[in-house]
mmCIF file of C-alpha atoms and ligand atoms in Angstrom:
data_model
loop_
_atom_site.group_PDB
_atom_site.id
_atom_site.type_symbol
_atom_site.label_atom_id
_atom_site.label_comp_id
_atom_site.label_asym_id
_atom_site.label_seq_id
_atom_site.Cartn_x
_atom_site.Cartn_y
_atom_site.Cartn_z
ATOM 1 C CA UNK A 1 66.848 47.314 -107.257
ATOM 2 C CA UNK A 2 67.831 50.062 -104.767
ATOM 3 C CA UNK A 3 66.724 49.292 -101.209
ATOM 4 C CA UNK A 4 64.013 50.939 -99.155
ATOM 5 C CA UNK A 5 65.264 52.613 -95.972
ATOM 6 C CA UNK A 6 65.094 50.847 -92.610
ATOM 7 C CA UNK A 7 63.020 53.771 -91.399
ATOM 8 C CA UNK A 8 60.627 53.323 -94.300
ATOM 9 C CA UNK A 9 60.259 49.670 -93.463
ATOM 10 C CA UNK A 10 59.593 50.461 -89.797
ATOM 11 C CA UNK A 11 57.019 53.174 -90.645
ATOM 12 C CA UNK A 12 53.579 51.819 -89.649
ATOM 13 C CA UNK A 13 50.719 51.841 -92.155
ATOM 14 C CA UNK A 14 47.538 53.557 -90.970
ATOM 15 C CA UNK A 15 45.450 51.097 -88.934
ATOM 16 C CA UNK A 16 42.370 53.191 -89.673
ATOM 17 C CA UNK A 17 42.660 52.806 -93.412
ATOM 18 C CA UNK A 18 43.790 49.201 -93.656
ATOM 19 C CA UNK A 19 40.269 47.774 -93.955
ATOM 20 C CA UNK A 20 39.445 50.069 -96.886
ATOM 21 C CA UNK A 21 39.905 47.356 -99.577
ATOM 22 C CA UNK A 22 37.284 45.201 -97.787
ATOM 23 C CA UNK A 23 34.868 48.131 -97.631
ATOM 24 C CA UNK A 24 35.485 48.843 -101.331
ATOM 25 C CA UNK A 25 34.803 45.204 -102.176
ATOM 26 C CA UNK A 26 31.588 45.250 -100.105
ATOM 27 C CA UNK A 27 30.436 48.276 -102.112
ATOM 28 C CA UNK A 28 31.300 46.593 -105.418
ATOM 29 C CA UNK A 29 29.182 43.658 -104.193
ATOM 30 C CA UNK A 30 26.279 46.099 -103.823
ATOM 31 C CA UNK A 31 26.272 46.502 -100.022
ATOM 32 C CA UNK A 32 25.734 49.861 -98.385
ATOM 33 C CA UNK A 33 28.614 50.517 -95.978
ATOM 34 C CA UNK A 34 28.141 52.832 -92.998
ATOM 35 C CA UNK A 35 31.500 54.478 -92.361
ATOM 36 C CA UNK A 36 32.094 54.855 -88.646
ATOM 37 C CA UNK A 37 35.778 54.173 -89.086
ATOM 38 C CA UNK A 38 37.220 57.609 -89.812
ATOM 39 C CA UNK A 39 36.946 61.087 -88.289
ATOM 40 C CA UNK A 40 35.739 62.846 -91.429
ATOM 41 C CA UNK A 41 32.699 64.808 -90.210
ATOM 42 C CA UNK A 42 29.636 65.203 -92.418
ATOM 43 C CA UNK A 43 28.919 68.615 -90.837
ATOM 44 C CA UNK A 44 29.024 71.547 -93.272
ATOM 45 C CA UNK A 45 32.038 73.859 -93.193
ATOM 46 C CA UNK A 46 31.047 77.390 -92.010
ATOM 47 C CA UNK A 47 29.725 79.542 -94.834
ATOM 48 C CA UNK A 48 32.156 82.329 -93.972
ATOM 49 C CA UNK A 49 35.125 80.079 -94.806
ATOM 50 C CA UNK A 50 33.671 78.978 -98.115
ATOM 51 C CA UNK A 51 32.706 82.539 -99.070
ATOM 52 C CA UNK A 52 36.191 83.795 -98.224
ATOM 53 C CA UNK A 53 37.577 81.403 -100.837
ATOM 54 C CA UNK A 54 34.897 82.269 -103.404
ATOM 55 C CA UNK A 55 35.616 85.967 -103.051
ATOM 56 C CA UNK A 56 39.372 85.621 -103.185
ATOM 57 C CA UNK A 57 41.209 88.065 -105.416
ATOM 58 C CA UNK A 58 44.938 87.769 -106.090
ATOM 59 C CA UNK A 59 47.378 87.938 -108.997
ATOM 60 C CA UNK A 60 50.114 85.686 -107.573
ATOM 61 C CA UNK A 61 49.480 82.558 -105.510
ATOM 62 C CA UNK A 62 52.489 83.217 -103.329
ATOM 63 C CA UNK A 63 54.479 81.650 -100.516
ATOM 64 C CA UNK A 64 53.597 83.084 -97.130
ATOM 65 C CA UNK A 65 55.955 83.673 -94.174
ATOM 66 C CA UNK A 66 57.066 80.351 -92.658
ATOM 67 C CA UNK A 67 55.423 81.227 -89.344
ATOM 68 C CA UNK A 68 52.175 82.120 -91.135
ATOM 69 C CA UNK A 69 50.796 85.420 -92.413
ATOM 70 C CA UNK A 70 50.624 88.178 -89.846
ATOM 71 C CA UNK A 71 46.969 88.772 -90.663
ATOM 72 C CA UNK A 72 46.066 85.130 -89.976
ATOM 73 C CA UNK A 73 48.136 85.022 -86.791
ATOM 74 C CA UNK A 74 46.348 88.164 -85.607
ATOM 75 C CA UNK A 75 43.002 86.459 -86.162
ATOM 76 C CA UNK A 76 44.294 83.399 -84.304
ATOM 77 C CA UNK A 77 45.338 85.593 -81.383
ATOM 78 C CA UNK A 78 41.782 86.940 -81.338
ATOM 79 C CA UNK A 79 40.399 83.371 -81.297
ATOM 80 C CA UNK A 80 42.770 81.987 -78.633
ATOM 81 C CA UNK A 81 42.628 85.015 -76.360
ATOM 82 C CA UNK A 82 38.856 84.794 -76.300
ATOM 83 C CA UNK A 83 39.484 81.331 -74.839
ATOM 84 C CA UNK A 84 41.905 82.833 -72.305
ATOM 85 C CA UNK A 85 45.258 81.665 -73.736
ATOM 86 C CA UNK A 86 46.849 85.075 -73.371
ATOM 87 C CA UNK A 87 49.168 84.782 -76.389
ATOM 88 C CA UNK A 88 50.655 87.071 -79.047
ATOM 89 C CA UNK A 89 51.353 86.555 -82.745
ATOM 90 C CA UNK A 90 54.928 85.678 -81.708
ATOM 91 C CA UNK A 91 53.713 82.506 -79.935
ATOM 92 C CA UNK A 92 52.193 80.911 -83.064
ATOM 93 C CA UNK A 93 53.574 78.993 -86.007
ATOM 94 C CA UNK A 94 51.035 78.158 -88.697
ATOM 95 C CA UNK A 95 51.325 74.627 -90.070
ATOM 96 C CA UNK A 96 49.822 72.484 -92.813
ATOM 97 C CA UNK A 97 47.369 70.724 -90.528
ATOM 98 C CA UNK A 98 47.649 69.484 -87.004
ATOM 99 C CA UNK A 99 49.715 66.627 -88.425
ATOM 100 C CA UNK A 100 52.603 68.914 -89.325
ATOM 101 C CA UNK A 101 52.277 70.682 -85.967
ATOM 102 C CA UNK A 102 52.819 67.332 -84.212
ATOM 103 C CA UNK A 103 55.806 66.326 -86.307
ATOM 104 C CA UNK A 104 57.507 69.748 -86.093
ATOM 105 C CA UNK A 105 57.006 69.858 -82.316
ATOM 106 C CA UNK A 106 58.506 66.385 -81.990
ATOM 107 C CA UNK A 107 61.502 67.323 -84.133
ATOM 108 C CA UNK A 108 62.035 70.558 -82.213
ATOM 109 C CA UNK A 109 61.887 69.001 -78.743
ATOM 110 C CA UNK A 110 63.077 65.395 -78.931
ATOM 111 C CA UNK A 111 66.154 63.604 -80.248
ATOM 112 C CA UNK A 112 66.377 60.100 -81.685
ATOM 113 C CA UNK A 113 65.999 57.642 -78.811
ATOM 114 C CA UNK A 114 64.194 60.134 -76.565
ATOM 115 C CA UNK A 115 60.964 58.929 -75.050
ATOM 116 C CA UNK A 116 57.447 60.315 -75.058
ATOM 117 C CA UNK A 117 54.757 59.002 -72.727
ATOM 118 C CA UNK A 118 51.256 58.685 -74.152
ATOM 119 C CA UNK A 119 48.188 57.331 -72.369
ATOM 120 C CA UNK A 120 46.740 54.642 -74.616
ATOM 121 C CA UNK A 121 44.602 54.059 -76.579
ATOM 122 C CA UNK A 122 45.906 57.075 -78.534
ATOM 123 C CA UNK A 123 45.603 58.685 -81.969
ATOM 124 C CA UNK A 124 47.383 56.092 -84.082
ATOM 125 C CA UNK A 125 49.351 58.548 -86.204
ATOM 126 C CA UNK A 126 51.440 59.542 -83.148
ATOM 127 C CA UNK A 127 53.209 56.241 -83.822
ATOM 128 C CA UNK A 128 53.939 57.319 -87.380
ATOM 129 C CA UNK A 129 55.305 60.726 -86.355
ATOM 130 C CA UNK A 130 57.425 59.123 -83.632
ATOM 131 C CA UNK A 131 58.740 56.600 -86.134
ATOM 132 C CA UNK A 132 59.707 59.382 -88.588
ATOM 133 C CA UNK A 133 61.774 61.061 -85.891
ATOM 134 C CA UNK A 134 63.099 57.889 -84.192
ATOM 135 C CA UNK A 135 61.334 58.798 -80.958
ATOM 136 C CA UNK A 136 60.343 55.983 -78.614
ATOM 137 C CA UNK A 137 56.681 55.873 -77.533
ATOM 138 C CA UNK A 138 56.099 54.709 -73.955
ATOM 139 C CA UNK A 139 52.410 53.848 -73.676
ATOM 140 C CA UNK A 140 50.557 53.644 -70.402
ATOM 141 C CA UNK A 141 47.219 51.940 -70.351
ATOM 142 C CA UNK A 142 43.924 53.634 -69.648
ATOM 143 C CA UNK A 143 40.889 51.397 -69.208
ATOM 144 C CA UNK A 144 37.388 51.241 -70.622
ATOM 145 C CA UNK A 145 35.940 50.304 -67.231
ATOM 146 C CA UNK A 146 36.571 53.813 -65.866
ATOM 147 C CA UNK A 147 35.766 55.496 -69.172
ATOM 148 C CA UNK A 148 39.483 55.802 -70.120
ATOM 149 C CA UNK A 149 40.302 58.310 -67.353
ATOM 150 C CA UNK A 150 43.898 59.519 -67.063
ATOM 151 C CA UNK A 151 45.976 56.660 -65.597
ATOM 152 C CA UNK A 152 47.311 57.335 -62.083
ATOM 153 C CA UNK A 153 50.425 59.536 -62.031
ATOM 154 C CA UNK A 154 52.303 56.639 -60.420
ATOM 155 C CA UNK A 155 51.903 54.753 -63.732
ATOM 156 C CA UNK A 156 53.617 57.619 -65.576
ATOM 157 C CA UNK A 157 56.407 57.670 -62.998
ATOM 158 C CA UNK A 158 57.016 53.950 -63.493
ATOM 159 C CA UNK A 159 58.034 54.494 -67.120
ATOM 160 C CA UNK A 160 59.980 57.747 -66.719
ATOM 161 C CA UNK A 161 63.691 57.390 -67.510
ATOM 162 C CA UNK A 162 66.453 59.898 -68.201
ATOM 163 C CA UNK A 163 65.357 59.709 -71.858
ATOM 164 C CA UNK A 164 61.786 60.850 -71.140
ATOM 165 C CA UNK A 165 61.228 64.296 -72.619
ATOM 166 C CA UNK A 166 57.501 64.718 -73.165
ATOM 167 C CA UNK A 167 53.942 63.614 -72.536
ATOM 168 C CA UNK A 168 51.311 63.783 -75.248
ATOM 169 C CA UNK A 169 47.707 64.274 -74.297
ATOM 170 C CA UNK A 170 44.820 64.558 -76.680
ATOM 171 C CA UNK A 171 41.912 66.332 -75.017
ATOM 172 C CA UNK A 172 39.059 65.606 -75.643
ATOM 173 C CA UNK A 173 40.521 62.345 -76.715
ATOM 174 C CA UNK A 174 40.649 60.569 -80.005
ATOM 175 C CA UNK A 175 39.820 57.607 -79.890
ATOM 176 C CA UNK A 176 38.040 57.482 -76.510
ATOM 177 C CA UNK A 177 36.228 60.858 -76.358
ATOM 178 C CA UNK A 178 37.460 61.227 -72.769
ATOM 179 C CA UNK A 179 37.606 64.811 -71.493
ATOM 180 C CA UNK A 180 40.279 65.454 -68.833
ATOM 181 C CA UNK A 181 39.187 67.090 -65.584
ATOM 182 C CA UNK A 182 40.820 70.023 -63.802
ATOM 183 C CA UNK A 183 42.294 67.572 -61.256
ATOM 184 C CA UNK A 184 43.800 65.425 -64.000
ATOM 185 C CA UNK A 185 45.306 68.469 -65.714
ATOM 186 C CA UNK A 186 46.718 69.733 -62.398
ATOM 187 C CA UNK A 187 48.285 66.317 -61.768
ATOM 188 C CA UNK A 188 49.889 66.380 -65.226
ATOM 189 C CA UNK A 189 51.247 69.848 -64.544
ATOM 190 C CA UNK A 190 52.918 68.691 -61.306
ATOM 191 C CA UNK A 191 54.408 65.719 -63.138
ATOM 192 C CA UNK A 192 55.756 67.880 -65.966
ATOM 193 C CA UNK A 193 57.349 70.293 -63.505
ATOM 194 C CA UNK A 194 58.786 67.543 -61.306
ATOM 195 C CA UNK A 195 60.526 65.766 -64.209
ATOM 196 C CA UNK A 196 61.015 68.772 -66.507
ATOM 197 C CA UNK A 197 58.878 67.398 -69.317
ATOM 198 C CA UNK A 198 57.107 68.991 -72.244
ATOM 199 C CA UNK A 199 53.344 68.654 -72.386
ATOM 200 C CA UNK A 200 52.213 68.330 -75.988
ATOM 201 C CA UNK A 201 48.546 69.229 -75.850
ATOM 202 C CA UNK A 202 46.683 68.036 -78.936
ATOM 203 C CA UNK A 203 43.509 70.110 -78.888
ATOM 204 C CA UNK A 204 42.003 69.101 -82.238
ATOM 205 C CA UNK A 205 38.608 68.461 -80.589
ATOM 206 C CA UNK A 206 38.578 71.422 -78.142
ATOM 207 C CA UNK A 207 35.207 72.700 -79.386
ATOM 208 C CA UNK A 208 33.419 69.407 -78.848
ATOM 209 C CA UNK A 209 32.584 69.123 -75.146
ATOM 210 C CA UNK A 210 29.173 67.922 -74.009
ATOM 211 C CA UNK A 211 26.772 67.983 -71.069
ATOM 212 C CA UNK A 212 27.905 71.477 -70.051
ATOM 213 C CA UNK A 213 31.437 70.271 -69.332
ATOM 214 C CA UNK A 214 34.354 72.577 -69.996
ATOM 215 C CA UNK A 215 37.642 71.996 -71.715
ATOM 216 C CA UNK A 216 40.798 72.613 -69.659
ATOM 217 C CA UNK A 217 43.912 73.472 -71.638
ATOM 218 C CA UNK A 218 47.342 73.354 -69.996
ATOM 219 C CA UNK A 219 47.503 76.958 -71.242
ATOM 220 C CA UNK A 220 45.207 77.767 -68.305
ATOM 221 C CA UNK A 221 47.640 76.380 -65.721
ATOM 222 C CA UNK A 222 50.069 78.741 -63.994
ATOM 223 C CA UNK A 223 53.811 78.219 -63.964
ATOM 224 C CA UNK A 224 54.238 75.831 -66.916
ATOM 225 C CA UNK A 225 54.518 78.210 -69.868
ATOM 226 C CA UNK A 226 57.933 76.795 -70.756
ATOM 227 C CA UNK A 227 56.619 73.228 -70.817
ATOM 228 C CA UNK A 228 53.447 73.581 -72.879
ATOM 229 C CA UNK A 229 53.123 73.170 -76.625
ATOM 230 C CA UNK A 230 49.611 73.280 -78.044
ATOM 231 C CA UNK A 231 49.024 71.400 -81.294
ATOM 232 C CA UNK A 232 45.958 72.529 -83.129
ATOM 233 C CA UNK A 233 44.047 72.237 -86.380
ATOM 234 C CA UNK A 234 41.027 73.709 -88.146
ATOM 235 C CA UNK A 235 40.140 70.242 -89.496
ATOM 236 C CA UNK A 236 37.564 69.258 -86.904
ATOM 237 C CA UNK A 237 36.656 72.652 -85.418
ATOM 238 C CA UNK A 238 35.254 73.908 -88.704
ATOM 239 C CA UNK A 239 34.758 70.545 -90.376
ATOM 240 C CA UNK A 240 37.512 71.606 -92.776
ATOM 241 C CA UNK A 241 39.797 68.566 -92.909
ATOM 242 C CA UNK A 242 40.807 69.330 -96.493
ATOM 243 C CA UNK A 243 42.054 72.810 -95.629
ATOM 244 C CA UNK A 244 45.264 71.320 -94.201
ATOM 245 C CA UNK A 245 45.714 74.149 -91.736
ATOM 246 C CA UNK A 246 46.892 73.976 -88.155
ATOM 247 C CA UNK A 247 49.312 75.601 -85.769
ATOM 248 C CA UNK A 248 51.779 75.243 -82.940
ATOM 249 C CA UNK A 249 51.345 77.521 -79.948
ATOM 250 C CA UNK A 250 54.047 77.889 -77.341
ATOM 251 C CA UNK A 251 55.334 80.589 -75.044
ATOM 252 C CA UNK A 252 58.658 78.747 -74.878
ATOM 253 C CA UNK A 253 60.840 80.952 -77.102
ATOM 254 C CA UNK A 254 63.502 78.278 -77.712
ATOM 255 C CA UNK A 255 60.840 75.829 -78.916
ATOM 256 C CA UNK A 256 59.214 78.502 -81.073
ATOM 257 C CA UNK A 257 62.526 79.536 -82.678
ATOM 258 C CA UNK A 258 63.529 75.926 -83.285
ATOM 259 C CA UNK A 259 60.113 75.012 -84.692
ATOM 260 C CA UNK A 260 60.412 77.972 -87.044
ATOM 261 C CA UNK A 261 63.617 76.482 -88.514
ATOM 262 C CA UNK A 262 61.710 73.303 -89.380
ATOM 263 C CA UNK A 263 58.866 75.442 -90.725
ATOM 264 C CA UNK A 264 61.360 77.374 -92.889
ATOM 265 C CA UNK A 265 62.658 74.122 -94.358
ATOM 266 C CA UNK A 266 59.177 73.399 -95.736
ATOM 267 C CA UNK A 267 58.756 77.074 -96.711
ATOM 268 C CA UNK A 268 55.161 77.849 -95.781
ATOM 269 C CA UNK A 269 51.586 76.801 -95.153
ATOM 270 C CA UNK A 270 49.063 77.508 -97.903
ATOM 271 C CA UNK A 271 48.058 81.071 -98.676
ATOM 272 C CA UNK A 272 44.437 80.352 -99.613
ATOM 273 C CA UNK A 273 43.984 78.223 -96.503
ATOM 274 C CA UNK A 274 45.118 81.059 -94.259
ATOM 275 C CA UNK A 275 42.603 83.395 -95.893
ATOM 276 C CA UNK A 276 39.870 80.843 -95.187
ATOM 277 C CA UNK A 277 41.255 80.286 -91.685
ATOM 278 C CA UNK A 278 41.076 84.021 -90.964
ATOM 279 C CA UNK A 279 37.414 84.101 -91.992
ATOM 280 C CA UNK A 280 36.775 81.006 -89.858
ATOM 281 C CA UNK A 281 37.600 82.927 -86.687
ATOM 282 C CA UNK A 282 34.455 85.009 -87.287
ATOM 283 C CA UNK A 283 32.226 81.920 -87.339
ATOM 284 C CA UNK A 284 29.199 82.788 -85.190
ATOM 285 C CA UNK A 285 28.652 80.969 -81.892
ATOM 286 C CA UNK A 286 25.344 79.708 -83.278
ATOM 287 C CA UNK A 287 27.305 77.433 -85.667
ATOM 288 C CA UNK A 288 29.082 75.703 -82.797
ATOM 289 C CA UNK A 289 25.897 75.536 -80.733
ATOM 290 C CA UNK A 290 24.084 73.741 -83.556
ATOM 291 C CA UNK A 291 27.014 71.387 -84.196
ATOM 292 C CA UNK A 292 27.387 70.507 -80.523
ATOM 293 C CA UNK A 293 23.672 69.849 -80.246
ATOM 294 C CA UNK A 294 23.867 67.504 -83.218
ATOM 295 C CA UNK A 295 26.917 65.633 -81.890
ATOM 296 C CA UNK A 296 25.387 65.357 -78.407
ATOM 297 C CA UNK A 297 22.273 63.788 -79.854
ATOM 298 C CA UNK A 298 24.316 61.368 -81.985
ATOM 299 C CA UNK A 299 26.509 60.411 -79.048
ATOM 300 C CA UNK A 300 23.467 59.774 -76.861
ATOM 301 C CA UNK A 301 21.813 57.611 -79.503
ATOM 302 C CA UNK A 302 24.978 55.683 -80.285
ATOM 303 C CA UNK A 303 25.928 55.035 -76.660
ATOM 304 C CA UNK A 304 22.344 54.025 -75.777
ATOM 305 C CA UNK A 305 22.081 51.666 -78.732
ATOM 306 C CA UNK A 306 25.424 50.052 -77.905
ATOM 307 C CA UNK A 307 24.699 49.556 -74.224
ATOM 308 C CA UNK A 308 21.366 47.913 -75.065
ATOM 309 C CA UNK A 309 23.140 45.176 -77.025
ATOM 310 C CA UNK A 310 23.932 41.958 -75.207
ATOM 311 C CA UNK A 311 27.513 41.832 -74.011
ATOM 312 C CA UNK A 312 28.411 45.306 -75.271
ATOM 313 C CA UNK A 313 29.729 48.104 -73.072
ATOM 314 C CA UNK A 314 30.356 51.690 -74.126
ATOM 315 C CA UNK A 315 31.251 54.522 -71.741
ATOM 316 C CA UNK A 316 29.545 57.872 -72.314
ATOM 317 C CA UNK A 317 32.393 60.197 -73.317
ATOM 318 C CA UNK A 318 32.529 63.919 -72.506
ATOM 319 C CA UNK A 319 33.839 65.147 -75.832
ATOM 320 C CA UNK A 320 35.195 64.711 -79.391
ATOM 321 C CA UNK A 321 33.067 62.585 -81.744
ATOM 322 C CA UNK A 322 34.345 59.096 -81.048
ATOM 323 C CA UNK A 323 33.487 56.232 -78.760
ATOM 324 C CA UNK A 324 35.389 53.067 -77.955
ATOM 325 C CA UNK A 325 33.075 50.145 -77.228
ATOM 326 C CA UNK A 326 33.806 46.689 -75.833
ATOM 327 C CA UNK A 327 32.192 43.911 -77.864
ATOM 328 C CA UNK A 328 31.735 40.201 -77.089
ATOM 329 C CA UNK A 329 34.270 39.174 -79.732
ATOM 330 C CA UNK A 330 37.513 37.218 -79.880
ATOM 331 C CA UNK A 331 39.446 39.610 -82.104
ATOM 332 C CA UNK A 332 38.493 43.134 -83.214
ATOM 333 C CA UNK A 333 40.637 43.060 -86.357
ATOM 334 C CA UNK A 334 39.028 39.798 -87.461
ATOM 335 C CA UNK A 335 35.548 41.036 -86.572
ATOM 336 C CA UNK A 336 35.881 44.368 -88.416
ATOM 337 C CA UNK A 337 37.069 42.519 -91.528
ATOM 338 C CA UNK A 338 34.399 39.799 -91.209
ATOM 339 C CA UNK A 339 31.532 42.283 -90.916
ATOM 340 C CA UNK A 340 32.618 43.885 -94.204
ATOM 341 C CA UNK A 341 33.522 40.693 -96.056
ATOM 342 C CA UNK A 342 31.042 38.130 -94.907
ATOM 343 C CA UNK A 343 28.122 39.859 -93.286
ATOM 344 C CA UNK A 344 25.249 42.029 -94.387
ATOM 345 C CA UNK A 345 21.845 42.850 -92.968
ATOM 346 C CA UNK A 346 19.294 44.131 -95.472
ATOM 347 C CA UNK A 347 22.281 44.493 -97.768
ATOM 348 C CA UNK A 348 23.993 46.897 -95.384
ATOM 349 C CA UNK A 349 27.074 46.676 -93.217
ATOM 350 C CA UNK A 350 29.363 48.790 -91.014
ATOM 351 C CA UNK A 351 32.987 49.829 -91.152
ATOM 352 C CA UNK A 352 34.619 50.349 -87.752
ATOM 353 C CA UNK A 353 38.211 50.797 -86.627
ATOM 354 C CA UNK A 354 39.605 47.929 -84.523
ATOM 355 C CA UNK A 355 40.885 49.526 -81.308
ATOM 356 C CA UNK A 356 44.070 47.460 -81.455
ATOM 357 C CA UNK A 357 45.471 50.064 -83.838
ATOM 358 C CA UNK A 358 45.206 52.688 -81.105
ATOM 359 C CA UNK A 359 47.219 50.729 -78.542
ATOM 360 C CA UNK A 360 50.960 50.064 -78.514
ATOM 361 C CA UNK A 361 50.685 47.323 -75.914
ATOM 362 C CA UNK A 362 50.316 44.004 -77.718
ATOM 363 C CA UNK A 363 46.916 42.422 -77.184
ATOM 364 C CA UNK A 364 45.333 45.517 -75.639
ATOM 365 C CA UNK A 365 41.990 46.491 -77.162
ATOM 366 C CA UNK A 366 41.541 43.054 -78.772
ATOM 367 C CA UNK A 367 37.782 43.207 -78.075
ATOM 368 C CA UNK A 368 37.267 46.949 -78.590
ATOM 369 C CA UNK A 369 36.328 49.023 -81.628
ATOM 370 C CA UNK A 370 36.352 52.747 -82.245
ATOM 371 C CA UNK A 371 33.353 54.394 -83.867
ATOM 372 C CA UNK A 372 33.179 57.976 -85.103
ATOM 373 C CA UNK A 373 29.672 59.433 -84.955
ATOM 374 C CA UNK A 374 30.107 61.376 -88.142
ATOM 375 C CA UNK A 375 26.847 60.158 -89.706
ATOM 376 C CA UNK A 376 23.294 61.366 -89.241
ATOM 377 C CA UNK A 377 21.211 59.779 -86.486
ATOM 378 C CA UNK A 378 19.171 57.704 -88.921
ATOM 379 C CA UNK A 379 22.303 56.211 -90.484
ATOM 380 C CA UNK A 380 23.811 55.629 -87.046
ATOM 381 C CA UNK A 381 20.657 53.752 -86.068
ATOM 382 C CA UNK A 382 20.878 51.566 -89.182
ATOM 383 C CA UNK A 383 24.557 50.949 -88.501
ATOM 384 C CA UNK A 384 23.756 49.872 -84.940
ATOM 385 C CA UNK A 385 21.065 47.483 -86.156
ATOM 386 C CA UNK A 386 23.649 45.919 -88.477
ATOM 387 C CA UNK A 387 26.139 45.648 -85.639
ATOM 388 C CA UNK A 388 23.605 44.046 -83.307
ATOM 389 C CA UNK A 389 22.589 41.494 -85.936
ATOM 390 C CA UNK A 390 26.235 40.827 -86.782
ATOM 391 C CA UNK A 391 27.124 40.119 -83.173
ATOM 392 C CA UNK A 392 24.365 37.496 -83.033
ATOM 393 C CA UNK A 393 25.952 35.432 -85.791
ATOM 394 C CA UNK A 394 29.664 36.240 -85.591
ATOM 395 C CA UNK A 395 31.503 32.907 -85.301
ATOM 396 C CA UNK A 396 34.085 34.392 -82.912
ATOM 397 C CA UNK A 397 31.537 35.605 -80.369
ATOM 398 C CA UNK A 398 33.048 35.052 -76.938
ATOM 399 C CA UNK A 399 30.220 34.355 -74.522
ATOM 400 C CA UNK A 400 26.728 33.047 -74.887
ATOM 401 C CA UNK A 401 23.563 35.022 -74.302
ATOM 402 C CA UNK A 402 22.721 33.478 -70.937
ATOM 403 C CA UNK A 403 26.078 34.430 -69.513
ATOM 404 C CA UNK A 404 25.651 37.892 -70.941
ATOM 405 C CA UNK A 405 22.230 38.315 -69.388
ATOM 406 C CA UNK A 406 23.661 37.234 -66.034
ATOM 407 C CA UNK A 407 26.542 39.676 -66.313
ATOM 408 C CA UNK A 408 24.297 42.673 -67.088
HETATM 409 C C1 PLP B 1 43.914 63.795 -82.326
HETATM 410 C C2 PLP B 1 44.255 64.291 -83.676
HETATM 411 N N1 PLP B 1 45.312 65.077 -83.833
HETATM 412 C C3 PLP B 1 45.678 65.514 -85.038
HETATM 413 C C4 PLP B 1 44.975 65.170 -86.162
HETATM 414 C C5 PLP B 1 45.462 65.637 -87.495
HETATM 415 O O1 PLP B 1 44.670 66.603 -88.004
HETATM 416 P P1 PLP B 1 44.970 67.390 -89.358
HETATM 417 O O2 PLP B 1 43.861 67.034 -90.290
HETATM 418 O O3 PLP B 1 44.909 68.798 -88.974
HETATM 419 O O4 PLP B 1 46.310 67.006 -89.853
HETATM 420 C C6 PLP B 1 43.852 64.342 -86.054
HETATM 421 C C7 PLP B 1 43.106 63.916 -87.229
HETATM 422 O O5 PLP B 1 42.237 63.093 -87.202
HETATM 423 C C8 PLP B 1 43.478 63.894 -84.770
HETATM 424 O O6 PLP B 1 42.425 63.103 -84.586
#
């Protein structure tokens, strides 16, 4: 039999999806499973996007230009310049999802063996994209005890070598929900300039900032136009994950031109998607206001419920729709499998993502789980009741209730 490539063997499987067979089995056994494991929002896609597809009229379902249709890029310019990005249609390349934006940017900017620094825990698929391109990920730890704030710049400097080419930040963050402050962004800017590094700014969750806090893009910082590459997607912004539509934004002409060559090799993003994406730009503010209100309420309920449980700690994140919580457990992978396989409360259980999959450092996150608050408040409440009951009987619980009470 012909052999699988070394690269194929090294390619990591998705840590978010690996528990799916246990969830499927739980459902076959008649249990209701609350899915907090994956960032597929239940929020409705804006009507304008759906109507644009319904009203579509064309004779040929054609390729589009590799950089995206001019009409869609014009709409994107309208959207981004309202945010203050100050870009033109010549700064955008439309991609099939944020995923392709990440992999094209990596291919355009880094060679095999080059290093990218990423604060961890981080979006697990960065590992997959890095593996595809033979890029080395250098993780630096952020910690739950300070809400997963940006690690000190000295920690970045410790891992910088002559192979370091880029930093990836995801802001607001998946999996932690952390929203970077102006000071943190300024510090990253100084670092990028000092060591001549790219900043890959994954802004998939830009719209989801809470408590009146504002999102700071590196696009707002002066003097680093050549360093910044924004990676974006409509997936979360418009709850349109199936549209597979994203983009790269950069004012660095060499990066844009090089990215376009990779974009040409895959021909184009979808035509229908770009029509829907153009309509999406006209989504009224009231849509986002309602969505943010809903997510804020879910976050508050989830974080409150978690922090009321014995031995559980969950920071209150400023954005996105995820939390990472610390549980009194010996092993998050074991626990997340056990709760699906062996536990139920009123015939219900919960699927969560073990945080270990979001760290590169071995052992990190062993007692943490990521939860996406993509379910209605009532379902979240039921899921939290299940979790609380599960923690009472989990055989790998780490400390007893008296100790927990004392530590609270
Ligand atoms: C941080 C982050 N970046 C990128 C993506 C990829 O998004 P897309 O659906 O546009 O490929 C995701 C998807 O969950 C994400 O969480």
